[in-house]
PDB file of N, CA, C and O in Angstrom:
ATOM      1  N   THR A   1     105.448 103.615 122.010  1.00 76.00           N
ATOM      2  CA  THR A   1     105.916 103.970 123.333  1.00 76.00           C
ATOM      3  C   THR A   1     106.956 102.966 123.830  1.00 76.00           C
ATOM      4  O   THR A   1     107.946 103.356 124.418  1.00 76.00           O
ATOM      5  N   ALA A   2     106.698 101.689 123.577  1.00 80.00           N
ATOM      6  CA  ALA A   2     107.634 100.660 124.050  1.00 80.00           C
ATOM      7  C   ALA A   2     109.010 100.830 123.414  1.00 80.00           C
ATOM      8  O   ALA A   2     110.032 100.678 124.085  1.00 80.00           O
ATOM      9  N   VAL A   3     109.048 101.146 122.132  1.00 79.00           N
ATOM     10  CA  VAL A   3     110.328 101.299 121.434  1.00 79.00           C
ATOM     11  C   VAL A   3     111.061 102.536 121.934  1.00 79.00           C
ATOM     12  O   VAL A   3     112.269 102.497 122.160  1.00 79.00           O
ATOM     13  N   THR A   4     110.339 103.622 122.114  1.00 82.00           N
ATOM     14  CA  THR A   4     111.005 104.843 122.569  1.00 82.00           C
ATOM     15  C   THR A   4     111.473 104.711 124.008  1.00 82.00           C
ATOM     16  O   THR A   4     112.586 105.109 124.331  1.00 82.00           O
ATOM     17  N   ALA A   5     110.653 104.130 124.861  1.00 84.00           N
ATOM     18  CA  ALA A   5     111.038 103.985 126.273  1.00 84.00           C
ATOM     19  C   ALA A   5     112.045 102.848 126.473  1.00 84.00           C
ATOM     20  O   ALA A   5     113.052 103.012 127.153  1.00 84.00           O
ATOM     21  N   GLY A   6     111.767 101.706 125.881  1.00 86.00           N
ATOM     22  CA  GLY A   6     112.599 100.533 126.108  1.00 86.00           C
ATOM     23  C   GLY A   6     113.928 100.553 125.384  1.00 86.00           C
ATOM     24  O   GLY A   6     114.947 100.113 125.917  1.00 86.00           O
ATOM     25  N   LEU A   7     113.938 101.046 124.166  1.00 85.00           N
ATOM     26  CA  LEU A   7     115.166 101.037 123.364  1.00 85.00           C
ATOM     27  C   LEU A   7     115.825 102.406 123.264  1.00 85.00           C
ATOM     28  O   LEU A   7     116.930 102.530 122.750  1.00 85.00           O
ATOM     29  N   GLY A   8     115.110 103.437 123.694  1.00 87.00           N
ATOM     30  CA  GLY A   8     115.666 104.779 123.654  1.00 87.00           C
ATOM     31  C   GLY A   8     115.663 105.397 122.268  1.00 87.00           C
ATOM     32  O   GLY A   8     116.374 106.363 122.010  1.00 87.00           O
ATOM     33  N   TYR A   9     114.865 104.833 121.346  1.00 86.00           N
ATOM     34  CA  TYR A   9     114.766 105.407 120.002  1.00 86.00           C
ATOM     35  C   TYR A   9     113.949 106.697 120.079  1.00 86.00           C
ATOM     36  O   TYR A   9     113.021 106.799 120.882  1.00 86.00           O
ATOM     37  N   PRO A  10     114.254 107.671 119.232  1.00 88.00           N
ATOM     38  CA  PRO A  10     113.497 108.926 119.271  1.00 88.00           C
ATOM     39  C   PRO A  10     112.050 108.769 118.804  1.00 88.00           C
ATOM     40  O   PRO A  10     111.184 109.543 119.201  1.00 88.00           O
ATOM     41  N   HIS A  11     111.781 107.764 117.957  1.00 86.00           N
ATOM     42  CA  HIS A  11     110.434 107.512 117.449  1.00 86.00           C
ATOM     43  C   HIS A  11     110.227 106.014 117.310  1.00 86.00           C
ATOM     44  O   HIS A  11     111.169 105.271 117.067  1.00 86.00           O
ATOM     45  N   GLY A  12     108.982 105.588 117.420  1.00 84.00           N
ATOM     46  CA  GLY A  12     108.644 104.200 117.172  1.00 84.00           C
ATOM     47  C   GLY A  12     108.497 103.958 115.677  1.00 84.00           C
ATOM     48  O   GLY A  12     108.562 104.897 114.873  1.00 84.00           O
ATOM     49  N   PRO A  13     108.275 102.717 115.254  1.00 84.00           N
ATOM     50  CA  PRO A  13     108.214 102.398 113.832  1.00 84.00           C
ATOM     51  C   PRO A  13     107.081 103.105 113.089  1.00 84.00           C
ATOM     52  O   PRO A  13     107.261 103.532 111.946  1.00 84.00           O
ATOM     53  N   LEU A  14     105.927 103.241 113.699  1.00 85.00           N
ATOM     54  CA  LEU A  14     104.823 103.915 113.017  1.00 85.00           C
ATOM     55  C   LEU A  14     105.068 105.416 112.922  1.00 85.00           C
ATOM     56  O   LEU A  14     104.746 106.038 111.903  1.00 85.00           O
ATOM     57  N   ALA A  15     105.655 105.991 113.957  1.00 87.00           N
ATOM     58  CA  ALA A  15     105.981 107.422 113.909  1.00 87.00           C
ATOM     59  C   ALA A  15     107.034 107.697 112.840  1.00 87.00           C
ATOM     60  O   ALA A  15     106.942 108.692 112.114  1.00 87.00           O
ATOM     61  N   TRP A  16     108.019 106.803 112.700  1.00 88.00           N
ATOM     62  CA  TRP A  16     109.016 106.959 111.629  1.00 88.00           C
ATOM     63  C   TRP A  16     108.322 106.868 110.281  1.00 88.00           C
ATOM     64  O   TRP A  16     108.626 107.623 109.357  1.00 88.00           O
ATOM     65  N   GLY A  17     107.394 105.935 110.164  1.00 89.00           N
ATOM     66  CA  GLY A  17     106.651 105.793 108.919  1.00 89.00           C
ATOM     67  C   GLY A  17     105.883 107.054 108.568  1.00 89.00           C
ATOM     68  O   GLY A  17     105.820 107.454 107.408  1.00 89.00           O
ATOM     69  N   GLU A  18     105.318 107.697 109.568  1.00 90.00           N
ATOM     70  CA  GLU A  18     104.610 108.953 109.347  1.00 90.00           C
ATOM     71  C   GLU A  18     105.567 110.049 108.906  1.00 90.00           C
ATOM     72  O   GLU A  18     105.246 110.843 108.025  1.00 90.00           O
ATOM     73  N   LEU A  19     106.751 110.091 109.516  1.00 92.00           N
ATOM     74  CA  LEU A  19     107.738 111.106 109.140  1.00 92.00           C
ATOM     75  C   LEU A  19     108.225 110.917 107.706  1.00 92.00           C
ATOM     76  O   LEU A  19     108.401 111.883 106.964  1.00 92.00           O
ATOM     77  N   VAL A  20     108.445 109.667 107.322  1.00 92.00           N
ATOM     78  CA  VAL A  20     108.921 109.353 105.979  1.00 92.00           C
ATOM     79  C   VAL A  20     107.781 109.481 104.972  1.00 92.00           C
ATOM     80  O   VAL A  20     107.988 109.893 103.838  1.00 92.00           O
ATOM     81  N   GLY A  21     106.585 109.121 105.406  1.00 93.00           N
ATOM     82  CA  GLY A  21     105.417 109.113 104.526  1.00 93.00           C
ATOM     83  C   GLY A  21     105.065 107.687 104.149  1.00 93.00           C
ATOM     84  O   GLY A  21     105.956 106.905 103.803  1.00 93.00           O
ATOM     85  N   GLY A  22     103.800 107.352 104.253  1.00 93.00           N
ATOM     86  CA  GLY A  22     103.354 105.987 103.985  1.00 93.00           C
ATOM     87  C   GLY A  22     103.690 105.511 102.587  1.00 93.00           C
ATOM     88  O   GLY A  22     104.171 104.396 102.391  1.00 93.00           O
ATOM     89  N   ARG A  23     103.460 106.342 101.587  1.00 96.00           N
ATOM     90  CA  ARG A  23     103.735 105.964 100.193  1.00 96.00           C
ATOM     91  C   ARG A  23     105.225 105.692 100.008  1.00 96.00           C
ATOM     92  O   ARG A  23     105.629 104.713  99.395  1.00 96.00           O
ATOM     93  N   ARG A  24     106.066 106.562 100.554  1.00 96.00           N
ATOM     94  CA  ARG A  24     107.523 106.388 100.415  1.00 96.00           C
ATOM     95  C   ARG A  24     107.981 105.134 101.158  1.00 96.00           C
ATOM     96  O   ARG A  24     108.828 104.385 100.662  1.00 96.00           O
ATOM     97  N   LEU A  25     107.436 104.903 102.341  1.00 93.00           N
ATOM     98  CA  LEU A  25     107.774 103.709 103.118  1.00 93.00           C
ATOM     99  C   LEU A  25     107.429 102.455 102.327  1.00 93.00           C
ATOM    100  O   LEU A  25     108.239 101.533 102.230  1.00 93.00           O
ATOM    101  N   LEU A  26     106.238 102.433 101.751  1.00 95.00           N
ATOM    102  CA  LEU A  26     105.810 101.277 100.962  1.00 95.00           C
ATOM    103  C   LEU A  26     106.720 101.079  99.756  1.00 95.00           C
ATOM    104  O   LEU A  26     107.136  99.956  99.452  1.00 95.00           O
ATOM    105  N   THR A  27     107.059 102.146  99.066  1.00 96.00           N
ATOM    106  CA  THR A  27     107.952 102.076  97.910  1.00 96.00           C
ATOM    107  C   THR A  27     109.317 101.526  98.306  1.00 96.00           C
ATOM    108  O   THR A  27     109.890 100.682  97.615  1.00 96.00           O
ATOM    109  N   LEU A  28     109.841 101.999  99.435  1.00 94.00           N
ATOM    110  CA  LEU A  28     111.142 101.509  99.915  1.00 94.00           C
ATOM    111  C   LEU A  28     111.085 100.032 100.272  1.00 94.00           C
ATOM    112  O   LEU A  28     111.987  99.261  99.922  1.00 94.00           O
ATOM    113  N   GLN A  29     110.024  99.614 100.955  1.00 94.00           N
ATOM    114  CA  GLN A  29     109.887  98.205 101.325  1.00 94.00           C
ATOM    115  C   GLN A  29     109.783  97.323 100.081  1.00 94.00           C
ATOM    116  O   GLN A  29     110.403  96.261 100.019  1.00 94.00           O
ATOM    117  N   GLU A  30     108.992  97.765  99.101  1.00 96.00           N
ATOM    118  CA  GLU A  30     108.854  96.985  97.863  1.00 96.00           C
ATOM    119  C   GLU A  30     110.192  96.859  97.143  1.00 96.00           C
ATOM    120  O   GLU A  30     110.544  95.768  96.665  1.00 96.00           O
ATOM    121  N   ALA A  31     110.944  97.949  97.085  1.00 97.00           N
ATOM    122  CA  ALA A  31     112.246  97.921  96.407  1.00 97.00           C
ATOM    123  C   ALA A  31     113.235  97.032  97.150  1.00 97.00           C
ATOM    124  O   ALA A  31     113.967  96.254  96.525  1.00 97.00           O
ATOM    125  N   LEU A  32     113.270  97.123  98.468  1.00 96.00           N
ATOM    126  CA  LEU A  32     114.170  96.269  99.251  1.00 96.00           C
ATOM    127  C   LEU A  32     113.812  94.798  99.085  1.00 96.00           C
ATOM    128  O   LEU A  32     114.693  93.946  98.924  1.00 96.00           O
ATOM    129  N   HIS A  33     112.530  94.498  99.116  1.00 97.00           N
ATOM    130  CA  HIS A  33     112.099  93.107  98.971  1.00 97.00           C
ATOM    131  C   HIS A  33     112.430  92.581  97.577  1.00 97.00           C
ATOM    132  O   HIS A  33     112.936  91.470  97.417  1.00 97.00           O
ATOM    133  N   ARG A  34     112.159  93.389  96.563  1.00 97.00           N
ATOM    134  CA  ARG A  34     112.439  92.995  95.182  1.00 97.00           C
ATOM    135  C   ARG A  34     113.948  92.796  94.962  1.00 97.00           C
ATOM    136  O   ARG A  34     114.380  91.852  94.312  1.00 97.00           O
ATOM    137  N   THR A  35     114.753  93.686  95.531  1.00 97.00           N
ATOM    138  CA  THR A  35     116.203  93.635  95.328  1.00 97.00           C
ATOM    139  C   THR A  35     116.864  92.499  96.093  1.00 97.00           C
ATOM    140  O   THR A  35     117.721  91.802  95.558  1.00 97.00           O
ATOM    141  N   THR A  36     116.461  92.332  97.366  1.00 97.00           N
ATOM    142  CA  THR A  36     117.125  91.341  98.215  1.00 97.00           C
ATOM    143  C   THR A  36     116.429  89.988  98.233  1.00 97.00           C
ATOM    144  O   THR A  36     117.070  88.977  98.505  1.00 97.00           O
ATOM    145  N   GLY A  37     115.116  89.985  97.995  1.00 96.00           N
ATOM    146  CA  GLY A  37     114.351  88.749  98.119  1.00 96.00           C
ATOM    147  C   GLY A  37     114.125  88.345  99.564  1.00 96.00           C
ATOM    148  O   GLY A  37     113.540  87.299  99.834  1.00 96.00           O
ATOM    149  N   ASP A  38     114.561  89.180 100.488  1.00 95.00           N
ATOM    150  CA  ASP A  38     114.444  88.886 101.918  1.00 95.00           C
ATOM    151  C   ASP A  38     113.003  89.145 102.388  1.00 95.00           C
ATOM    152  O   ASP A  38     112.489  90.251 102.235  1.00 95.00           O
ATOM    153  N   PRO A  39     112.354  88.126 102.955  1.00 94.00           N
ATOM    154  CA  PRO A  39     110.953  88.286 103.360  1.00 94.00           C
ATOM    155  C   PRO A  39     110.730  89.332 104.463  1.00 94.00           C
ATOM    156  O   PRO A  39     109.623  89.826 104.611  1.00 94.00           O
ATOM    157  N   ARG A  40     111.765  89.686 105.197  1.00 93.00           N
ATOM    158  CA  ARG A  40     111.553  90.679 106.253  1.00 93.00           C
ATOM    159  C   ARG A  40     111.254  92.070 105.684  1.00 93.00           C
ATOM    160  O   ARG A  40     110.749  92.930 106.383  1.00 93.00           O
ATOM    161  N   TYR A  41     111.566  92.286 104.415  1.00 93.00           N
ATOM    162  CA  TYR A  41     111.278  93.566 103.772  1.00 93.00           C
ATOM    163  C   TYR A  41     109.956  93.566 103.004  1.00 93.00           C
ATOM    164  O   TYR A  41     109.573  94.571 102.439  1.00 93.00           O
ATOM    165  N   ARG A  42     109.276  92.425 102.969  1.00 95.00           N
ATOM    166  CA  ARG A  42     108.004  92.341 102.265  1.00 95.00           C
ATOM    167  C   ARG A  42     106.986  93.246 102.961  1.00 95.00           C
ATOM    168  O   ARG A  42     106.759  93.132 104.153  1.00 95.00           O
ATOM    169  N   PRO A  43     106.394  94.173 102.218  1.00 94.00           N
ATOM    170  CA  PRO A  43     105.407  95.058 102.846  1.00 94.00           C
ATOM    171  C   PRO A  43     104.221  94.253 103.376  1.00 94.00           C
ATOM    172  O   PRO A  43     103.750  93.329 102.723  1.00 94.00           O
ATOM    173  N   THR A  44     103.754  94.614 104.537  1.00 93.00           N
ATOM    174  CA  THR A  44     102.601  93.922 105.098  1.00 93.00           C
ATOM    175  C   THR A  44     101.333  94.378 104.395  1.00 93.00           C
ATOM    176  O   THR A  44     101.272  95.457 103.806  1.00 93.00           O
ATOM    177  N   HIS A  45     100.323  93.542 104.471  1.00 95.00           N
ATOM    178  CA  HIS A  45      99.019  93.893 103.916  1.00 95.00           C
ATOM    179  C   HIS A  45      98.499  95.154 104.593  1.00 95.00           C
ATOM    180  O   HIS A  45      97.898  96.012 103.950  1.00 95.00           O
ATOM    181  N   TRP A  46      98.742  95.278 105.894  1.00 92.00           N
ATOM    182  CA  TRP A  46      98.260  96.417 106.677  1.00 92.00           C
ATOM    183  C   TRP A  46      98.833  97.735 106.137  1.00 92.00           C
ATOM    184  O   TRP A  46      98.092  98.686 105.921  1.00 92.00           O
ATOM    185  N   VAL A  47     100.141  97.783 105.915  1.00 93.00           N
ATOM    186  CA  VAL A  47     100.765  99.005 105.392  1.00 93.00           C
ATOM    187  C   VAL A  47     100.258  99.281 103.977  1.00 93.00           C
ATOM    188  O   VAL A  47      99.897 100.413 103.652  1.00 93.00           O
ATOM    189  N   THR A  48     100.210  98.255 103.149  1.00 96.00           N
ATOM    190  CA  THR A  48      99.749  98.421 101.774  1.00 96.00           C
ATOM    191  C   THR A  48      98.324  98.969 101.742  1.00 96.00           C
ATOM    192  O   THR A  48      98.025  99.909 100.999  1.00 96.00           O
ATOM    193  N   GLU A  49      97.463  98.414 102.564  1.00 95.00           N
ATOM    194  CA  GLU A  49      96.068  98.858 102.618  1.00 95.00           C
ATOM    195  C   GLU A  49      95.956 100.300 103.102  1.00 95.00           C
ATOM    196  O   GLU A  49      95.205 101.096 102.541  1.00 95.00           O
ATOM    197  N   ARG A  50      96.706 100.650 104.144  1.00 94.00           N
ATOM    198  CA  ARG A  50      96.662 102.018 104.674  1.00 94.00           C
ATOM    199  C   ARG A  50      97.065 103.031 103.604  1.00 94.00           C
ATOM    200  O   ARG A  50      96.435 104.061 103.456  1.00 94.00           O
ATOM    201  N   VAL A  51      98.127 102.711 102.869  1.00 94.00           N
ATOM    202  CA  VAL A  51      98.609 103.619 101.827  1.00 94.00           C
ATOM    203  C   VAL A  51      97.573 103.739 100.716  1.00 94.00           C
ATOM    204  O   VAL A  51      97.258 104.844 100.259  1.00 94.00           O
ATOM    205  N   GLN A  52      97.003 102.614 100.282  1.00 95.00           N
ATOM    206  CA  GLN A  52      96.012 102.637  99.215  1.00 95.00           C
ATOM    207  C   GLN A  52      94.770 103.433  99.607  1.00 95.00           C
ATOM    208  O   GLN A  52      94.164 104.094  98.776  1.00 95.00           O
ATOM    209  N   LEU A  53      94.399 103.374 100.887  1.00 94.00           N
ATOM    210  CA  LEU A  53      93.225 104.102 101.368  1.00 94.00           C
ATOM    211  C   LEU A  53      93.542 105.549 101.737  1.00 94.00           C
ATOM    212  O   LEU A  53      92.645 106.324 102.052  1.00 94.00           O
ATOM    213  N   GLY A  54      94.824 105.901 101.722  1.00 93.00           N
ATOM    214  CA  GLY A  54      95.218 107.261 102.075  1.00 93.00           C
ATOM    215  C   GLY A  54      95.120 107.545 103.559  1.00 93.00           C
ATOM    216  O   GLY A  54      94.984 108.702 103.974  1.00 93.00           O
ATOM    217  N   LEU A  55      95.198 106.494 104.376  1.00 92.00           N
ATOM    218  CA  LEU A  55      95.108 106.651 105.826  1.00 92.00           C
ATOM    219  C   LEU A  55      96.495 106.797 106.430  1.00 92.00           C
ATOM    220  O   LEU A  55      97.453 106.171 105.963  1.00 92.00           O
ATOM    221  N   PRO A  56      96.624 107.602 107.476  1.00 91.00           N
ATOM    222  CA  PRO A  56      97.917 107.689 108.154  1.00 91.00           C
ATOM    223  C   PRO A  56      98.236 106.370 108.865  1.00 91.00           C
ATOM    224  O   PRO A  56      97.338 105.615 109.226  1.00 91.00           O
ATOM    225  N   LEU A  57      99.499 106.110 109.065  1.00 89.00           N
ATOM    226  CA  LEU A  57      99.910 104.871 109.729  1.00 89.00           C
ATOM    227  C   LEU A  57      99.547 104.866 111.206  1.00 89.00           C
ATOM    228  O   LEU A  57      99.454 103.813 111.813  1.00 89.00           O
ATOM    229  N   THR A  58      99.343 106.023 111.775  1.00 85.00           N
ATOM    230  CA  THR A  58      99.027 106.104 113.199  1.00 85.00           C
ATOM    231  C   THR A  58      97.534 106.234 113.459  1.00 85.00           C
ATOM    232  O   THR A  58      97.125 106.385 114.588  1.00 85.00           O
ATOM    233  N   PHE A  59      96.707 106.157 112.430  1.00 70.00           N
ATOM    234  CA  PHE A  59      95.257 106.235 112.574  1.00 70.00           C
ATOM    235  C   PHE A  59      94.738 105.025 113.333  1.00 70.00           C
ATOM    236  O   PHE A  59      95.124 103.905 113.058  1.00 70.00           O
ATOM    237  N   GLU A  60      93.862 105.247 114.301  1.00 67.00           N
ATOM    238  CA  GLU A  60      93.284 104.150 115.062  1.00 67.00           C
ATOM    239  C   GLU A  60      91.825 103.990 114.678  1.00 67.00           C
ATOM    240  O   GLU A  60      91.104 104.954 114.488  1.00 67.00           O
ATOM    241  N   HIS A  61      91.391 102.729 114.561  1.00 61.00           N
ATOM    242  CA  HIS A  61      89.998 102.442 114.246  1.00 61.00           C
ATOM    243  C   HIS A  61      89.126 102.682 115.470  1.00 61.00           C
ATOM    244  O   HIS A  61      89.534 102.383 116.587  1.00 61.00           O
ATOM    245  N   ALA A  62      87.934 103.187 115.250  1.00 55.00           N
ATOM    246  CA  ALA A  62      86.970 103.352 116.341  1.00 55.00           C
ATOM    247  C   ALA A  62      86.393 101.976 116.697  1.00 55.00           C
ATOM    248  O   ALA A  62      86.207 101.130 115.828  1.00 55.00           O
ATOM    249  N   GLU A  63      86.145 101.766 117.957  1.00 56.00           N
ATOM    250  CA  GLU A  63      85.548 100.505 118.406  1.00 56.00           C
ATOM    251  C   GLU A  63      84.107 100.453 117.963  1.00 56.00           C
ATOM    252  O   GLU A  63      83.403 101.444 117.934  1.00 56.00           O
ATOM    253  N   LYS A  64      83.650  99.259 117.619  1.00 52.00           N
ATOM    254  CA  LYS A  64      82.265  99.067 117.186  1.00 52.00           C
ATOM    255  C   LYS A  64      81.348  98.882 118.360  1.00 52.00           C
ATOM    256  O   LYS A  64      81.645  98.405 119.360  1.00 52.00           O
TER     257      LYS A  64
END
């Protein structure tokens, strides 16, 4: 919401990830990181875990 309202982007980063697909997003991040060596493209543990578990990027955990 902050990105769409504050920056005027049509979607926030997680919504873009959902549109592209978690697996594809992870593959792109891995390739960018491998090619450039730039740490900003290193996939986060959170994204990697979500993709491995087959969970959507916008899935919210239930409170305990």
